[in-house]
Every structure is written in structure tokens, then in C-alpha cells.
DNA sequence: GGCGATCTGTTCTAATACAA
DNA sequence: TTGTATTAGAACAGATCGCC
């Protein structure tokens, strides 16, 4: 077992990754002749070890097994914990549904590790940064001018699914793309050339991991459940708070952000992009 | 191996920009 | 003012994964 943990640690270090999923991990262990993989159920032998807690620092994000470096501080709440927190959160969130002023968000921000407590229900989500100075100077300055730390507000018919997309790059998160661009990341050249949608650029797997790590460390979230016109509430909140990374419906949308996003789209759609 | 949950590429919708 | 194009952002649907 020590050999397995050691090999995964080495692999993560050499490839500059912070974590690996069970299927990929079993594949590299099989290639190294350490742990044979299942032909029809990829990753199954390793998952069985994980379920027996043979790799104690591994954890589940939703259903997926994640193995960070053995000395990593990255952890998520386990399933039992998340189930109980889910029930509590659901109750709390419904209580927040009593909105008296539809332009003011009744929020109590929490760390990203509370992602599993978010219900799969419709509502508005709100993301704030712990410290504006973590952003590049120009964006920090804009945020300070707005007098709050809220950087993004969005709506979702399914908050759990949408926030997994936005915060963990499991889909096409507008917030994730905007934040990555603001932090200085760019998509791989030509990565959208063979795609039908020429706008939904993605960062490299390594960059995605770094952005996710940044989000986990520096972003807090909250949400409210809403049954009704989500667009109406979202529009009101965006007009009220003018979040830094919202473009749509935002009276103070940033030209700098639109320019960065356009640059990313251009890079992803070109093999010979040269930055100015 | 069945079944449900999650992931990922694609599509849809609404808002905005711009030209006629 | 109206029609069309573009963009941002959410949802859909098939594929894949993981549990039992």
C-alpha cells in the first residue's frame, strides 16, 4: 500500500498536479505494474482499496474519488457529513426564501468545502472573494470602488449542478472562465478549432487544477432558493451589487474583463495567436 | 451488471449591439 | 424603429463513472 501512495505522490509531483481521480490513478499504477486495473470496470481495484480506507488522505467529491498528495491539506467533507449538512442547509435555505426586499441578498457566506450541502434546487448563487487584493491590481481597485467583496452572481435551475460547473470546471462555467482569465491563465492555442461552439474555451488540465485550488482557498459562497422568476431576481441583484465578473445585466460591466475573454476566445480559435 | 449520479459537449434563450 | 448578428450564460442529453 505504501508503494501505491508513494507512486501516486511521485506522479502528482512530477506532473505538477494537486490531485488525481481513481480511474486515472489506477491506470498509471497498472502501467507501472503496481496494481492491475479492471478491463471492463476501469479503476475498480483502486476504488475497492479506497472504500476500505487504505488511502486515508483520499476523499470523495460527490461520487468521485479524489486522491491528493499524501501531505496535502485539501479535504472535503465526507458523505455522511455532507448528507446531514445537506438536510440542514435545505432547511436553512428554505427559511431564506422569505425575501422582503428583492434587491438585497440575505447571505451568510461559507467556504467552498460546503459545496456538498448545496441542494439540487433552483435559486440564485453568490460568490465573494475573501480578500480583494488577491486579484490583479486593476480588478482589486474596481472591486474596492464597489464597496463589497461580491464578484459574481448567477442563477440556476439546479444550484448543486451549476456550482459544480462553475467552481470545479465540470462543464462550461462562465465564472470559471472569467476568473481564470483575470488570474492570467489562457486556454491552449487552437483548443476550440475542432469544436462546434467557438466560445466555450477551456484551460489546460494543469491550469484548471491550479484555478480550482485558488477558488477553494480564496472564494466563499452562499445561495438562496427561489421558486419563481429567477431572471427577475438575478437581474435585481446584479444591478444592485454590480459584481466584478458579471457582464450580462451589469451596469458596471468591465471592459477589461470583456477584452480578456475575447483574447482567450481568440487564442482557443487560433494556432498562431501572438499576445500584444 | 443494473441503476442512478455525474460529466462533458452541444444547444438553446435572452439580452445587447449594430446596421439599415 | 426594426431586423439581424453576436454574446453571455443556463440547460439538455448522451456518455461515463461508481456503488451495491
PDB file of C-alpha atoms (C1' of nucleotides) in Angstrom:
ATOM      1  CA  UNK A   1       0.000   0.000   0.000  1.00  0.00           C
ATOM      2  CA  UNK A   2       2.876   2.352   0.811  1.00  0.00           C
ATOM      3  CA  UNK A   3       4.228   1.726  -2.687  1.00  0.00           C
ATOM      4  CA  UNK A   4       0.879   2.793  -4.212  1.00  0.00           C
ATOM      5  CA  UNK A   5       0.726   6.007  -2.178  1.00  0.00           C
ATOM      6  CA  UNK A   6       4.375   6.764  -2.904  1.00  0.00           C
ATOM      7  CA  UNK A   7       3.929   6.195  -6.648  1.00  0.00           C
ATOM      8  CA  UNK A   8       0.836   8.446  -6.795  1.00  0.00           C
ATOM      9  CA  UNK A   9       2.666  11.157  -4.815  1.00  0.00           C
ATOM     10  CA  UNK A  10       5.600  10.987  -7.260  1.00  0.00           C
ATOM     11  CA  UNK A  11       3.255  11.122 -10.256  1.00  0.00           C
ATOM     12  CA  UNK A  12       1.454  14.202  -8.873  1.00  0.00           C
ATOM     13  CA  UNK A  13       4.754  15.898  -8.082  1.00  0.00           C
ATOM     14  CA  UNK A  14       6.344  15.198 -11.487  1.00  0.00           C
ATOM     15  CA  UNK A  15       3.221  16.351 -13.352  1.00  0.00           C
ATOM     16  CA  UNK A  16       2.703  19.332 -11.039  1.00  0.00           C
ATOM     17  CA  UNK A  17      -0.827  18.221 -10.103  1.00  0.00           C
ATOM     18  CA  UNK A  18      -2.584  18.641  -6.755  1.00  0.00           C
ATOM     19  CA  UNK A  19      -4.846  15.603  -7.048  1.00  0.00           C
ATOM     20  CA  UNK A  20      -5.888  12.677  -9.277  1.00  0.00           C
ATOM     21  CA  UNK A  21      -9.105  10.682  -9.773  1.00  0.00           C
ATOM     22  CA  UNK A  22      -9.380   6.955  -9.108  1.00  0.00           C
ATOM     23  CA  UNK A  23      -9.696   5.873 -12.758  1.00  0.00           C
ATOM     24  CA  UNK A  24      -6.574   7.756 -13.859  1.00  0.00           C
ATOM     25  CA  UNK A  25      -4.655   6.687 -10.765  1.00  0.00           C
ATOM     26  CA  UNK A  26      -5.435   3.011 -11.335  1.00  0.00           C
ATOM     27  CA  UNK A  27      -4.378   3.363 -14.989  1.00  0.00           C
ATOM     28  CA  UNK A  28      -0.935   4.748 -14.093  1.00  0.00           C
ATOM     29  CA  UNK A  29      -0.496   2.156 -11.332  1.00  0.00           C
ATOM     30  CA  UNK A  30      -1.349  -0.608 -13.812  1.00  0.00           C
ATOM     31  CA  UNK A  31       1.125   0.824 -16.325  1.00  0.00           C
ATOM     32  CA  UNK A  32       3.801   0.778 -13.614  1.00  0.00           C
ATOM     33  CA  UNK A  33       2.930  -2.826 -12.757  1.00  0.00           C
ATOM     34  CA  UNK A  34       1.872  -1.915  -9.203  1.00  0.00           C
ATOM     35  CA  UNK A  35      -1.909  -2.500  -9.269  1.00  0.00           C
ATOM     36  CA  UNK A  36      -3.693  -4.305 -12.096  1.00  0.00           C
ATOM     37  CA  UNK A  37      -6.744  -2.446 -13.496  1.00  0.00           C
ATOM     38  CA  UNK A  38     -10.126  -3.964 -14.352  1.00  0.00           C
ATOM     39  CA  UNK A  39     -10.725  -4.242 -18.112  1.00  0.00           C
ATOM     40  CA  UNK A  40     -14.491  -3.604 -18.038  1.00  0.00           C
ATOM     41  CA  UNK A  41     -14.614  -1.522 -14.841  1.00  0.00           C
ATOM     42  CA  UNK A  42     -11.775   0.949 -15.049  1.00  0.00           C
ATOM     43  CA  UNK A  43     -10.432   1.968 -11.648  1.00  0.00           C
ATOM     44  CA  UNK A  44     -12.392  -0.680  -9.751  1.00  0.00           C
ATOM     45  CA  UNK A  45      -9.410  -2.342  -7.932  1.00  0.00           C
ATOM     46  CA  UNK A  46      -8.269   1.034  -6.619  1.00  0.00           C
ATOM     47  CA  UNK A  47     -11.811   2.079  -5.669  1.00  0.00           C
ATOM     48  CA  UNK A  48     -12.118  -1.069  -3.558  1.00  0.00           C
ATOM     49  CA  UNK A  49      -8.978  -0.068  -1.668  1.00  0.00           C
ATOM     50  CA  UNK A  50     -10.305   3.466  -1.261  1.00  0.00           C
ATOM     51  CA  UNK A  51     -13.593   2.202   0.162  1.00  0.00           C
ATOM     52  CA  UNK A  52     -11.615   0.185   2.736  1.00  0.00           C
ATOM     53  CA  UNK A  53      -9.861   3.463   3.688  1.00  0.00           C
ATOM     54  CA  UNK A  54      -6.466   2.055   2.650  1.00  0.00           C
ATOM     55  CA  UNK A  55      -5.515   5.527   1.360  1.00  0.00           C
ATOM     56  CA  UNK A  56      -6.718   7.630   4.302  1.00  0.00           C
ATOM     57  CA  UNK A  57      -5.998  11.039   2.759  1.00  0.00           C
ATOM     58  CA  UNK A  58      -8.256  10.275  -0.258  1.00  0.00           C
ATOM     59  CA  UNK A  59     -11.798  11.641  -0.208  1.00  0.00           C
ATOM     60  CA  UNK A  60     -14.991  11.714  -2.252  1.00  0.00           C
ATOM     61  CA  UNK A  61     -16.184  14.834  -4.012  1.00  0.00           C
ATOM     62  CA  UNK A  62     -19.801  13.835  -4.574  1.00  0.00           C
ATOM     63  CA  UNK A  63     -19.431  10.313  -6.005  1.00  0.00           C
ATOM     64  CA  UNK A  64     -15.934  10.669  -7.391  1.00  0.00           C
ATOM     65  CA  UNK A  65     -12.860   9.560  -5.508  1.00  0.00           C
ATOM     66  CA  UNK A  66     -10.089  12.153  -5.337  1.00  0.00           C
ATOM     67  CA  UNK A  67      -6.536  11.335  -4.231  1.00  0.00           C
ATOM     68  CA  UNK A  68      -4.456  14.397  -3.316  1.00  0.00           C
ATOM     69  CA  UNK A  69      -0.787  14.292  -2.336  1.00  0.00           C
ATOM     70  CA  UNK A  70      -0.429  12.478   0.984  1.00  0.00           C
ATOM     71  CA  UNK A  71       0.822  15.678   2.636  1.00  0.00           C
ATOM     72  CA  UNK A  72      -1.914  17.840   1.078  1.00  0.00           C
ATOM     73  CA  UNK A  73      -4.251  19.995   3.171  1.00  0.00           C
ATOM     74  CA  UNK A  74      -7.028  19.710   0.581  1.00  0.00           C
ATOM     75  CA  UNK A  75     -10.035  17.910   2.119  1.00  0.00           C
ATOM     76  CA  UNK A  76     -13.747  17.751   1.564  1.00  0.00           C
ATOM     77  CA  UNK A  77     -16.479  16.754   3.977  1.00  0.00           C
ATOM     78  CA  UNK A  78     -17.292  13.044   3.750  1.00  0.00           C
ATOM     79  CA  UNK A  79     -20.569  11.604   2.575  1.00  0.00           C
ATOM     80  CA  UNK A  80     -22.287  11.161   5.949  1.00  0.00           C
ATOM     81  CA  UNK A  81     -21.296  14.653   6.932  1.00  0.00           C
ATOM     82  CA  UNK A  82     -22.460  16.065   3.615  1.00  0.00           C
ATOM     83  CA  UNK A  83     -25.811  14.267   3.856  1.00  0.00           C
ATOM     84  CA  UNK A  84     -26.522  15.725   7.274  1.00  0.00           C
ATOM     85  CA  UNK A  85     -25.298  19.159   6.208  1.00  0.00           C
ATOM     86  CA  UNK A  86     -27.450  18.877   3.092  1.00  0.00           C
ATOM     87  CA  UNK A  87     -30.555  18.394   5.253  1.00  0.00           C
ATOM     88  CA  UNK A  88     -29.612  21.331   7.482  1.00  0.00           C
ATOM     89  CA  UNK A  89     -28.758  23.550   4.544  1.00  0.00           C
ATOM     90  CA  UNK A  90     -32.013  22.696   2.805  1.00  0.00           C
ATOM     91  CA  UNK A  91     -33.971  23.746   5.880  1.00  0.00           C
ATOM     92  CA  UNK A  92     -31.915  26.925   6.313  1.00  0.00           C
ATOM     93  CA  UNK A  93     -32.168  27.837   2.670  1.00  0.00           C
ATOM     94  CA  UNK A  94     -35.932  27.484   2.588  1.00  0.00           C
ATOM     95  CA  UNK A  95     -36.135  29.839   5.520  1.00  0.00           C
ATOM     96  CA  UNK A  96     -34.236  32.352   3.414  1.00  0.00           C
ATOM     97  CA  UNK A  97     -36.972  32.159   0.793  1.00  0.00           C
ATOM     98  CA  UNK A  98     -38.950  34.778   2.748  1.00  0.00           C
ATOM     99  CA  UNK A  99     -37.490  37.664   0.730  1.00  0.00           C
ATOM    100  CA  UNK A 100     -38.866  41.007   1.881  1.00  0.00           C
ATOM    101  CA  UNK A 101     -36.657  43.191  -0.336  1.00  0.00           C
ATOM    102  CA  UNK A 102     -35.964  41.609  -3.725  1.00  0.00           C
ATOM    103  CA  UNK A 103     -32.832  43.716  -4.258  1.00  0.00           C
ATOM    104  CA  UNK A 104     -30.997  42.717  -1.057  1.00  0.00           C
ATOM    105  CA  UNK A 105     -29.389  39.294  -0.700  1.00  0.00           C
ATOM    106  CA  UNK A 106     -29.828  37.679   2.753  1.00  0.00           C
ATOM    107  CA  UNK A 107     -26.426  35.993   2.820  1.00  0.00           C
ATOM    108  CA  UNK A 108     -24.156  34.081   5.190  1.00  0.00           C
ATOM    109  CA  UNK A 109     -21.053  33.181   3.207  1.00  0.00           C
ATOM    110  CA  UNK A 110     -19.449  29.760   3.603  1.00  0.00           C
ATOM    111  CA  UNK A 111     -16.276  28.092   2.354  1.00  0.00           C
ATOM    112  CA  UNK A 112     -16.253  26.162  -0.917  1.00  0.00           C
ATOM    113  CA  UNK A 113     -15.979  22.907   1.078  1.00  0.00           C
ATOM    114  CA  UNK A 114     -19.715  23.323   1.726  1.00  0.00           C
ATOM    115  CA  UNK A 115     -20.394  22.506  -1.948  1.00  0.00           C
ATOM    116  CA  UNK A 116     -21.968  19.165  -0.990  1.00  0.00           C
ATOM    117  CA  UNK A 117     -24.524  20.956   1.195  1.00  0.00           C
ATOM    118  CA  UNK A 118     -25.989  22.808  -1.741  1.00  0.00           C
ATOM    119  CA  UNK A 119     -29.400  21.438  -2.760  1.00  0.00           C
ATOM    120  CA  UNK A 120     -30.244  20.475  -6.345  1.00  0.00           C
ATOM    121  CA  UNK A 121     -32.948  23.127  -6.453  1.00  0.00           C
ATOM    122  CA  UNK A 122     -33.493  26.412  -8.316  1.00  0.00           C
ATOM    123  CA  UNK A 123     -32.121  29.636  -6.925  1.00  0.00           C
ATOM    124  CA  UNK A 124     -29.536  32.388  -7.020  1.00  0.00           C
ATOM    125  CA  UNK A 125     -25.904  31.840  -6.034  1.00  0.00           C
ATOM    126  CA  UNK A 126     -23.426  34.453  -4.968  1.00  0.00           C
ATOM    127  CA  UNK A 127     -19.618  34.230  -4.843  1.00  0.00           C
ATOM    128  CA  UNK A 128     -17.332  36.541  -2.908  1.00  0.00           C
ATOM    129  CA  UNK A 129     -13.591  36.816  -2.550  1.00  0.00           C
ATOM    130  CA  UNK A 130     -12.010  36.619   0.896  1.00  0.00           C
ATOM    131  CA  UNK A 131      -9.595  39.452   0.131  1.00  0.00           C
ATOM    132  CA  UNK A 132      -9.824  41.831  -2.901  1.00  0.00           C
ATOM    133  CA  UNK A 133      -6.024  42.267  -3.012  1.00  0.00           C
ATOM    134  CA  UNK A 134      -5.763  38.640  -4.183  1.00  0.00           C
ATOM    135  CA  UNK A 135      -6.914  39.913  -7.589  1.00  0.00           C
ATOM    136  CA  UNK A 136      -4.690  41.749 -10.065  1.00  0.00           C
ATOM    137  CA  UNK A 137      -4.408  45.443  -9.154  1.00  0.00           C
ATOM    138  CA  UNK A 138      -6.870  46.831 -11.705  1.00  0.00           C
ATOM    139  CA  UNK A 139      -9.602  44.365 -10.696  1.00  0.00           C
ATOM    140  CA  UNK A 140      -8.851  44.862  -6.992  1.00  0.00           C
ATOM    141  CA  UNK A 141      -9.253  48.598  -7.481  1.00  0.00           C
ATOM    142  CA  UNK A 142     -12.598  48.188  -9.271  1.00  0.00           C
ATOM    143  CA  UNK A 143     -13.855  45.895  -6.509  1.00  0.00           C
ATOM    144  CA  UNK A 144     -12.853  48.270  -3.710  1.00  0.00           C
ATOM    145  CA  UNK A 145     -14.714  51.059  -5.565  1.00  0.00           C
ATOM    146  CA  UNK A 146     -17.892  48.958  -5.380  1.00  0.00           C
ATOM    147  CA  UNK A 147     -17.704  48.739  -1.590  1.00  0.00           C
ATOM    148  CA  UNK A 148     -18.187  44.961  -1.191  1.00  0.00           C
ATOM    149  CA  UNK A 149     -16.419  41.653  -1.903  1.00  0.00           C
ATOM    150  CA  UNK A 150     -19.054  40.067  -4.186  1.00  0.00           C
ATOM    151  CA  UNK A 151     -17.515  39.062  -7.513  1.00  0.00           C
ATOM    152  CA  UNK A 152     -20.235  37.002  -9.194  1.00  0.00           C
ATOM    153  CA  UNK A 153     -23.998  36.382  -9.003  1.00  0.00           C
ATOM    154  CA  UNK A 154     -25.713  33.751 -11.107  1.00  0.00           C
ATOM    155  CA  UNK A 155     -28.969  31.836 -11.374  1.00  0.00           C
ATOM    156  CA  UNK A 156     -29.519  28.101 -11.708  1.00  0.00           C
ATOM    157  CA  UNK A 157     -32.426  25.717 -12.002  1.00  0.00           C
ATOM    158  CA  UNK A 158     -30.173  23.262 -10.174  1.00  0.00           C
ATOM    159  CA  UNK A 159     -27.779  25.046  -7.815  1.00  0.00           C
ATOM    160  CA  UNK A 160     -25.719  21.953  -6.980  1.00  0.00           C
ATOM    161  CA  UNK A 161     -25.052  21.087 -10.622  1.00  0.00           C
ATOM    162  CA  UNK A 162     -24.426  24.653 -11.658  1.00  0.00           C
ATOM    163  CA  UNK A 163     -21.981  25.410  -8.844  1.00  0.00           C
ATOM    164  CA  UNK A 164     -20.051  22.227  -9.574  1.00  0.00           C
ATOM    165  CA  UNK A 165     -19.742  23.500 -13.143  1.00  0.00           C
ATOM    166  CA  UNK A 166     -18.701  26.973 -12.047  1.00  0.00           C
ATOM    167  CA  UNK A 167     -16.285  26.114  -9.260  1.00  0.00           C
ATOM    168  CA  UNK A 168     -14.744  22.811 -10.359  1.00  0.00           C
ATOM    169  CA  UNK A 169     -14.674  23.199 -14.150  1.00  0.00           C
ATOM    170  CA  UNK A 170     -17.174  20.376 -14.587  1.00  0.00           C
ATOM    171  CA  UNK A 171     -18.835  21.993 -17.560  1.00  0.00           C
ATOM    172  CA  UNK A 172     -18.864  25.434 -19.070  1.00  0.00           C
ATOM    173  CA  UNK A 173     -18.769  27.790 -16.172  1.00  0.00           C
ATOM    174  CA  UNK A 174     -18.781  31.422 -17.169  1.00  0.00           C
ATOM    175  CA  UNK A 175     -17.407  32.406 -13.767  1.00  0.00           C
ATOM    176  CA  UNK A 176     -14.600  29.837 -14.029  1.00  0.00           C
ATOM    177  CA  UNK A 177     -13.538  31.122 -17.469  1.00  0.00           C
ATOM    178  CA  UNK A 178     -13.672  34.753 -16.391  1.00  0.00           C
ATOM    179  CA  UNK A 179     -11.746  34.151 -13.166  1.00  0.00           C
ATOM    180  CA  UNK A 180      -9.102  32.083 -14.961  1.00  0.00           C
ATOM    181  CA  UNK A 181      -8.585  34.864 -17.499  1.00  0.00           C
ATOM    182  CA  UNK A 182      -8.389  37.512 -14.741  1.00  0.00           C
ATOM    183  CA  UNK A 183      -5.786  35.437 -12.878  1.00  0.00           C
ATOM    184  CA  UNK A 184      -3.650  35.340 -16.004  1.00  0.00           C
ATOM    185  CA  UNK A 185      -4.447  31.870 -17.348  1.00  0.00           C
ATOM    186  CA  UNK A 186      -5.089  31.362 -21.050  1.00  0.00           C
ATOM    187  CA  UNK A 187      -6.575  28.411 -22.985  1.00  0.00           C
ATOM    188  CA  UNK A 188      -4.323  26.221 -25.120  1.00  0.00           C
ATOM    189  CA  UNK A 189      -3.841  27.568 -28.644  1.00  0.00           C
ATOM    190  CA  UNK A 190      -6.284  26.082 -31.131  1.00  0.00           C
ATOM    191  CA  UNK A 191      -8.163  24.105 -28.465  1.00  0.00           C
ATOM    192  CA  UNK A 192     -11.528  25.160 -29.958  1.00  0.00           C
ATOM    193  CA  UNK A 193     -10.582  24.664 -33.608  1.00  0.00           C
ATOM    194  CA  UNK A 194     -12.407  21.333 -33.917  1.00  0.00           C
ATOM    195  CA  UNK A 195     -15.296  22.323 -31.647  1.00  0.00           C
ATOM    196  CA  UNK A 196     -18.722  23.450 -32.808  1.00  0.00           C
ATOM    197  CA  UNK A 197     -19.053  26.041 -30.052  1.00  0.00           C
ATOM    198  CA  UNK A 198     -16.256  28.570 -30.582  1.00  0.00           C
ATOM    199  CA  UNK A 199     -16.858  30.462 -27.325  1.00  0.00           C
ATOM    200  CA  UNK A 200     -16.685  27.874 -24.548  1.00  0.00           C
ATOM    201  CA  UNK A 201     -12.907  27.872 -24.155  1.00  0.00           C
ATOM    202  CA  UNK A 202     -11.246  25.703 -21.507  1.00  0.00           C
ATOM    203  CA  UNK A 203      -7.910  25.899 -19.747  1.00  0.00           C
ATOM    204  CA  UNK A 204      -5.390  23.047 -19.700  1.00  0.00           C
ATOM    205  CA  UNK A 205      -5.954  20.332 -17.075  1.00  0.00           C
ATOM    206  CA  UNK A 206      -2.960  21.619 -15.086  1.00  0.00           C
ATOM    207  CA  UNK A 207      -4.241  25.214 -15.157  1.00  0.00           C
ATOM    208  CA  UNK A 208      -7.750  24.057 -14.228  1.00  0.00           C
ATOM    209  CA  UNK A 209      -6.320  22.334 -11.138  1.00  0.00           C
ATOM    210  CA  UNK A 210      -4.492  25.498 -10.153  1.00  0.00           C
ATOM    211  CA  UNK A 211      -7.600  27.651 -10.629  1.00  0.00           C
ATOM    212  CA  UNK A 212      -9.713  25.178  -8.611  1.00  0.00           C
ATOM    213  CA  UNK A 213      -7.126  25.272  -5.810  1.00  0.00           C
ATOM    214  CA  UNK A 214      -7.243  29.092  -5.900  1.00  0.00           C
ATOM    215  CA  UNK A 215     -11.053  29.043  -5.725  1.00  0.00           C
ATOM    216  CA  UNK A 216     -11.092  26.594  -2.781  1.00  0.00           C
ATOM    217  CA  UNK A 217      -8.639  28.793  -0.879  1.00  0.00           C
ATOM    218  CA  UNK A 218      -9.994  32.240  -1.722  1.00  0.00           C
ATOM    219  CA  UNK A 219     -13.691  32.146  -2.621  1.00  0.00           C
ATOM    220  CA  UNK A 220     -16.748  31.883  -0.359  1.00  0.00           C
ATOM    221  CA  UNK A 221     -20.300  31.233  -1.477  1.00  0.00           C
ATOM    222  CA  UNK A 222     -23.916  31.415  -0.470  1.00  0.00           C
ATOM    223  CA  UNK A 223     -27.212  30.823  -2.203  1.00  0.00           C
ATOM    224  CA  UNK A 224     -30.929  31.394  -1.815  1.00  0.00           C
ATOM    225  CA  UNK A 225     -33.666  29.116  -3.063  1.00  0.00           C
ATOM    226  CA  UNK A 226     -36.244  30.789  -5.261  1.00  0.00           C
ATOM    227  CA  UNK A 227     -39.380  29.427  -6.849  1.00  0.00           C
ATOM    228  CA  UNK A 228     -40.450  31.926  -9.449  1.00  0.00           C
ATOM    229  CA  UNK A 229     -38.858  34.275 -11.915  1.00  0.00           C
ATOM    230  CA  UNK A 230     -35.132  33.602 -11.433  1.00  0.00           C
ATOM    231  CA  UNK A 231     -34.215  36.118 -14.125  1.00  0.00           C
ATOM    232  CA  UNK A 232     -36.082  38.871 -12.286  1.00  0.00           C
ATOM    233  CA  UNK A 233     -34.263  38.212  -9.001  1.00  0.00           C
ATOM    234  CA  UNK A 234     -30.873  37.694 -10.671  1.00  0.00           C
ATOM    235  CA  UNK A 235     -31.249  40.940 -12.623  1.00  0.00           C
ATOM    236  CA  UNK A 236     -32.203  42.873  -9.474  1.00  0.00           C
ATOM    237  CA  UNK A 237     -29.236  41.519  -7.525  1.00  0.00           C
ATOM    238  CA  UNK A 238     -26.742  42.159 -10.341  1.00  0.00           C
ATOM    239  CA  UNK A 239     -27.999  45.716 -10.820  1.00  0.00           C
ATOM    240  CA  UNK A 240     -27.793  46.271  -7.039  1.00  0.00           C
ATOM    241  CA  UNK A 241     -24.340  44.748  -6.370  1.00  0.00           C
ATOM    242  CA  UNK A 242     -22.680  45.116  -9.806  1.00  0.00           C
ATOM    243  CA  UNK A 243     -20.460  42.031  -9.245  1.00  0.00           C
ATOM    244  CA  UNK A 244     -16.983  42.346 -10.705  1.00  0.00           C
ATOM    245  CA  UNK A 245     -17.145  39.308 -13.010  1.00  0.00           C
ATOM    246  CA  UNK A 246     -20.744  39.620 -14.250  1.00  0.00           C
ATOM    247  CA  UNK A 247     -21.122  41.082 -17.725  1.00  0.00           C
ATOM    248  CA  UNK A 248     -24.750  40.365 -18.556  1.00  0.00           C
ATOM    249  CA  UNK A 249     -27.238  42.773 -16.848  1.00  0.00           C
ATOM    250  CA  UNK A 250     -24.357  44.556 -15.109  1.00  0.00           C
ATOM    251  CA  UNK A 251     -24.468  48.388 -15.399  1.00  0.00           C
ATOM    252  CA  UNK A 252     -20.750  48.479 -14.416  1.00  0.00           C
ATOM    253  CA  UNK A 253     -19.526  45.568 -16.553  1.00  0.00           C
ATOM    254  CA  UNK A 254     -15.763  45.763 -17.024  1.00  0.00           C
ATOM    255  CA  UNK A 255     -14.248  46.423 -20.421  1.00  0.00           C
ATOM    256  CA  UNK A 256     -11.031  44.800 -19.115  1.00  0.00           C
ATOM    257  CA  UNK A 257     -12.930  41.562 -18.495  1.00  0.00           C
ATOM    258  CA  UNK A 258     -14.613  41.535 -21.918  1.00  0.00           C
ATOM    259  CA  UNK A 259     -11.208  42.148 -23.527  1.00  0.00           C
ATOM    260  CA  UNK A 260      -9.577  39.287 -21.610  1.00  0.00           C
ATOM    261  CA  UNK A 261     -12.372  36.908 -22.539  1.00  0.00           C
ATOM    262  CA  UNK A 262     -12.146  37.914 -26.189  1.00  0.00           C
ATOM    263  CA  UNK A 263      -8.389  37.269 -26.083  1.00  0.00           C
ATOM    264  CA  UNK A 264      -8.971  33.792 -24.634  1.00  0.00           C
ATOM    265  CA  UNK A 265     -11.540  33.007 -27.344  1.00  0.00           C
ATOM    266  CA  UNK A 266      -9.083  34.172 -29.994  1.00  0.00           C
ATOM    267  CA  UNK A 267      -6.248  32.038 -28.579  1.00  0.00           C
ATOM    268  CA  UNK A 268      -8.505  28.977 -28.425  1.00  0.00           C
ATOM    269  CA  UNK A 269      -9.555  29.507 -32.036  1.00  0.00           C
ATOM    270  CA  UNK A 270      -6.104  30.160 -33.444  1.00  0.00           C
ATOM    271  CA  UNK A 271      -2.862  28.213 -33.848  1.00  0.00           C
ATOM    272  CA  UNK A 272      -0.688  31.295 -34.270  1.00  0.00           C
ATOM    273  CA  UNK A 273      -2.017  33.820 -31.751  1.00  0.00           C
ATOM    274  CA  UNK A 274       0.572  36.292 -30.528  1.00  0.00           C
ATOM    275  CA  UNK A 275      -0.206  38.420 -27.483  1.00  0.00           C
ATOM    276  CA  UNK A 276       0.429  42.157 -27.854  1.00  0.00           C
TER     277      UNK A 276
ATOM    278  C1'  DG B   1     -24.205  -5.881 -14.269  1.00  0.00           C
ATOM    279  C1'  DG B   2     -28.099  -2.758 -13.145  1.00  0.00           C
ATOM    280  C1'  DC B   3     -29.077   1.645 -11.911  1.00  0.00           C
ATOM    281  C1'  DG B   4     -28.564   6.216 -10.557  1.00  0.00           C
ATOM    282  C1'  DA B   5     -25.367  10.118 -10.324  1.00  0.00           C
ATOM    283  C1'  DT B   6     -22.118  12.887 -12.620  1.00  0.00           C
ATOM    284  C1'  DC B   7     -19.503  14.652 -16.529  1.00  0.00           C
ATOM    285  C1'  DT B   8     -18.980  16.947 -20.872  1.00  0.00           C
ATOM    286  C1'  DG B   9     -20.059  18.561 -25.483  1.00  0.00           C
ATOM    287  C1'  DT B  10     -23.725  20.824 -27.639  1.00  0.00           C
ATOM    288  C1'  DT B  11     -27.815  23.574 -27.964  1.00  0.00           C
ATOM    289  C1'  DC B  12     -30.984  26.985 -26.553  1.00  0.00           C
ATOM    290  C1'  DT B  13     -32.545  31.534 -24.855  1.00  0.00           C
ATOM    291  C1'  DA B  14     -32.457  36.210 -23.694  1.00  0.00           C
ATOM    292  C1'  DA B  15     -30.072  40.413 -23.789  1.00  0.00           C
ATOM    293  C1'  DT B  16     -27.328  43.566 -26.204  1.00  0.00           C
ATOM    294  C1'  DA B  17     -25.013  45.702 -30.164  1.00  0.00           C
ATOM    295  C1'  DC B  18     -25.183  47.327 -34.531  1.00  0.00           C
ATOM    296  C1'  DA B  19     -26.610  48.266 -39.237  1.00  0.00           C
ATOM    297  C1'  DA B  20     -30.126  49.550 -42.481  1.00  0.00           C
TER     298       DA B  20
ATOM    299  C1'  DT C   1     -37.563  51.763 -35.446  1.00  0.00           C
ATOM    300  C1'  DT C   2     -36.821  47.313 -36.938  1.00  0.00           C
ATOM    301  C1'  DG C   3     -34.245  43.344 -38.239  1.00  0.00           C
ATOM    302  C1'  DT C   4     -30.090  40.722 -37.722  1.00  0.00           C
ATOM    303  C1'  DA C   5     -25.824  39.240 -35.549  1.00  0.00           C
ATOM    304  C1'  DT C   6     -23.309  38.423 -31.541  1.00  0.00           C
ATOM    305  C1'  DT C   7     -22.596  37.290 -26.822  1.00  0.00           C
ATOM    306  C1'  DA C   8     -23.278  35.550 -22.136  1.00  0.00           C
ATOM    307  C1'  DG C   9     -24.967  32.205 -19.608  1.00  0.00           C
ATOM    308  C1'  DA C  10     -28.041  28.209 -18.497  1.00  0.00           C
ATOM    309  C1'  DA C  11     -29.942  23.750 -19.758  1.00  0.00           C
ATOM    310  C1'  DC C  12     -30.107  19.486 -22.257  1.00  0.00           C
ATOM    311  C1'  DA C  13     -28.789  14.851 -23.453  1.00  0.00           C
ATOM    312  C1'  DG C  14     -25.747  11.117 -24.291  1.00  0.00           C
ATOM    313  C1'  DA C  15     -21.637   9.083 -22.339  1.00  0.00           C
ATOM    314  C1'  DT C  16     -19.200   7.686 -18.442  1.00  0.00           C
ATOM    315  C1'  DC C  17     -18.460   6.542 -13.714  1.00  0.00           C
ATOM    316  C1'  DG C  18     -19.160   4.399  -9.193  1.00  0.00           C
ATOM    317  C1'  DC C  19     -21.879   1.921  -5.799  1.00  0.00           C
ATOM    318  C1'  DC C  20     -24.066  -2.123  -4.431  1.00  0.00           C
TER     319       DC C  20
END
